[in-house]
CSV table of C-alpha atoms in Angstrom, one decimal:
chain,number,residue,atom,x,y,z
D,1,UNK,CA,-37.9,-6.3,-27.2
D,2,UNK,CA,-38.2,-6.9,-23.3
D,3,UNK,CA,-36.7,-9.4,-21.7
D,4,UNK,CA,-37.2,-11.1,-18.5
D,5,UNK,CA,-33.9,-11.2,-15.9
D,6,UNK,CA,-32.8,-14.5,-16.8
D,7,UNK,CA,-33.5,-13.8,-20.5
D,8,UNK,CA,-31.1,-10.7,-20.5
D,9,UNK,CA,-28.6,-12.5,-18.2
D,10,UNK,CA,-28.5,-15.2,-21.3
D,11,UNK,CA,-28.4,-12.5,-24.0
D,12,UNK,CA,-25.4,-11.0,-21.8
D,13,UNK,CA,-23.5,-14.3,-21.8
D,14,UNK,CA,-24.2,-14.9,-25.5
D,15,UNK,CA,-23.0,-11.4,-25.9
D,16,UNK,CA,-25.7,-9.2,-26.1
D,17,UNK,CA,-24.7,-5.4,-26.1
D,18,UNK,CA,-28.1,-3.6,-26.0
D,19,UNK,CA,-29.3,-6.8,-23.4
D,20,UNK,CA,-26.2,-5.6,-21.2
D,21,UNK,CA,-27.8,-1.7,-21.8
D,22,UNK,CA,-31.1,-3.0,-21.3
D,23,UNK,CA,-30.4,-4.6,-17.9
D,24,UNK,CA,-28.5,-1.1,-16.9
D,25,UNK,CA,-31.6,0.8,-17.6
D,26,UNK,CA,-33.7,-1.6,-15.6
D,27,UNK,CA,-31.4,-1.5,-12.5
D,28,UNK,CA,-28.9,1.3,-12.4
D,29,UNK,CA,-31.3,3.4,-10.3
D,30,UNK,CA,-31.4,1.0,-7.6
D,31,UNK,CA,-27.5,0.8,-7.3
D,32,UNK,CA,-27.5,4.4,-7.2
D,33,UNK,CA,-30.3,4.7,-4.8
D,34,UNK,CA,-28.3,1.9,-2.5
D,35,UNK,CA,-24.8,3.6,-2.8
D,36,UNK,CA,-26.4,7.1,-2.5
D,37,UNK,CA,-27.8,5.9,1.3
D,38,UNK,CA,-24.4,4.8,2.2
D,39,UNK,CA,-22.5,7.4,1.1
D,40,UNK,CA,-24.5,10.1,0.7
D,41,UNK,CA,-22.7,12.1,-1.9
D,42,UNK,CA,-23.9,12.3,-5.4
D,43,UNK,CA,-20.1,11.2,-7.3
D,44,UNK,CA,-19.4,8.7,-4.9
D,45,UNK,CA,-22.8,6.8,-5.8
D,46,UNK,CA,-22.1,7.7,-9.5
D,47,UNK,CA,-19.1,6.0,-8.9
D,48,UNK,CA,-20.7,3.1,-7.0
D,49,UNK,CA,-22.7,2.5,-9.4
D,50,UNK,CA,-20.8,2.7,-12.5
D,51,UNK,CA,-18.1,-0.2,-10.6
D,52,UNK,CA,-21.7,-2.3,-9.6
D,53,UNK,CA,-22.5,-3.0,-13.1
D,54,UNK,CA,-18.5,-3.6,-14.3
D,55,UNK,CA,-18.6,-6.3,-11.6
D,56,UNK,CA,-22.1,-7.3,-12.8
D,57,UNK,CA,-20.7,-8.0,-16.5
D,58,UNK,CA,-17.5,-9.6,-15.2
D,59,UNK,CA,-19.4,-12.1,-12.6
D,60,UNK,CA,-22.8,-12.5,-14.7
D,61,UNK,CA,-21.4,-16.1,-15.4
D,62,UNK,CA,-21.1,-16.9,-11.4
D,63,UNK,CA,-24.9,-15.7,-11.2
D,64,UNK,CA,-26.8,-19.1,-11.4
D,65,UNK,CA,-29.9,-18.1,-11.8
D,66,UNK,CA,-31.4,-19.6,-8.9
D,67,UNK,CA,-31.9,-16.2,-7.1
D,68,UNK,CA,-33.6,-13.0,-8.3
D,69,UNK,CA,-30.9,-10.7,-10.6
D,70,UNK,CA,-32.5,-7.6,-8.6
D,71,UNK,CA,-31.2,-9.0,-5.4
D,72,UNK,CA,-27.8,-10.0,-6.4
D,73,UNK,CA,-27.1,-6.5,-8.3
D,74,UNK,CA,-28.7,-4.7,-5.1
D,75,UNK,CA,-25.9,-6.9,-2.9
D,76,UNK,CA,-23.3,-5.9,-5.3
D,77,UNK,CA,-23.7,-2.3,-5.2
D,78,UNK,CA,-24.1,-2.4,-1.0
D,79,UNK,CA,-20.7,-4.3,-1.0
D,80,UNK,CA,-19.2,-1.9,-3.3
D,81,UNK,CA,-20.7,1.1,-1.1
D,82,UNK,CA,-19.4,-0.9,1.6
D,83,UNK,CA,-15.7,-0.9,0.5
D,84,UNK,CA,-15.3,2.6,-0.3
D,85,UNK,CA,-17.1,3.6,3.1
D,86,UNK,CA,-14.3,1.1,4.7
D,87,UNK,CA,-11.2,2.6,2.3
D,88,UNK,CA,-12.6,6.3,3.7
D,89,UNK,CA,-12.0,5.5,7.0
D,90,UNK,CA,-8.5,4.2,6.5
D,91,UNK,CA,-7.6,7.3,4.9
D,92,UNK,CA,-5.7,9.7,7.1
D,93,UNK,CA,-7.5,12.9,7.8
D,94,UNK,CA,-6.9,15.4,4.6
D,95,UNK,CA,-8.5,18.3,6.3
D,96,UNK,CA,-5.0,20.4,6.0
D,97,UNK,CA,-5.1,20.1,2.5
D,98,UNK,CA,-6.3,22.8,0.2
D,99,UNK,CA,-5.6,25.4,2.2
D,100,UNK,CA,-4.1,28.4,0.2
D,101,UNK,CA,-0.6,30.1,1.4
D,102,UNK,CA,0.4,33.2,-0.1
D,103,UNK,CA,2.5,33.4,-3.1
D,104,UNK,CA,6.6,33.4,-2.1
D,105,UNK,CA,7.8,37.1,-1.5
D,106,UNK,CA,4.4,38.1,-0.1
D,107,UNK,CA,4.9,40.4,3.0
D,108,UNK,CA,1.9,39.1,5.6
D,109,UNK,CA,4.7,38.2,8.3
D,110,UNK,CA,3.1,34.9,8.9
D,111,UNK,CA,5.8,31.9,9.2
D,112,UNK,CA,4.4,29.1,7.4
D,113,UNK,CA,5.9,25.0,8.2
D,114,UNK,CA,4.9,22.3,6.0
D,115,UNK,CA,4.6,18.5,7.0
């Protein structure tokens, strides 16, 4: 059975499993689609979205209904994309990592100094 947006948001409250599934299916490729033009990389979005709908179950009580659900999961997801853009940028440059050194004992003459 389909339901309209407030119908599921109800069925979710009440405690509706396949409602919660139902409203994933409806919406989950918008919140991809939102966090994949922020980010731009296919996990990160995955991972956007997967932490949009988390926040959507937790917070479906503070949605009153007065707006559409649409909207308020498409603000969710570009506040989540938001945040991880922001937590990138205050990570320090990692560019330096991954970079392989020869095993101990090899002869290549090269001094190697670690931070």
């Amino acid at each position: 059975m389909e339901f309209n947006d407030r119908e599921l948001a109800n069925e979710i409250r009440s405690g509706s499993n396949v409602a919660f599934e139902q409203l994933m299916r409806r919406y989950s490729r918008l919140a991809y689609k939102i966090a994949y033009g922020f980010l731009g990389d296919v996990d990160h979005a995955m991972d956007v979205t997967q932490t949009t709908f988390l926040k959507v179950y937790e917070r479906l009580g503070s949605w009153r209904g007065e707006g559409d659900l649409k909207s308020w999961i498409a603000r969710i997801a570009a506040n989540e994309s938001l945040n991880l853009v922001r937590a990138q940028k205050r990570r320090p440059d990692d560019s330096s990592r991954g970079r392989s050194v020869p095993p101990v004992g090899s002869d290549s003459g090269t001094e190697y100094r670690f931070a």
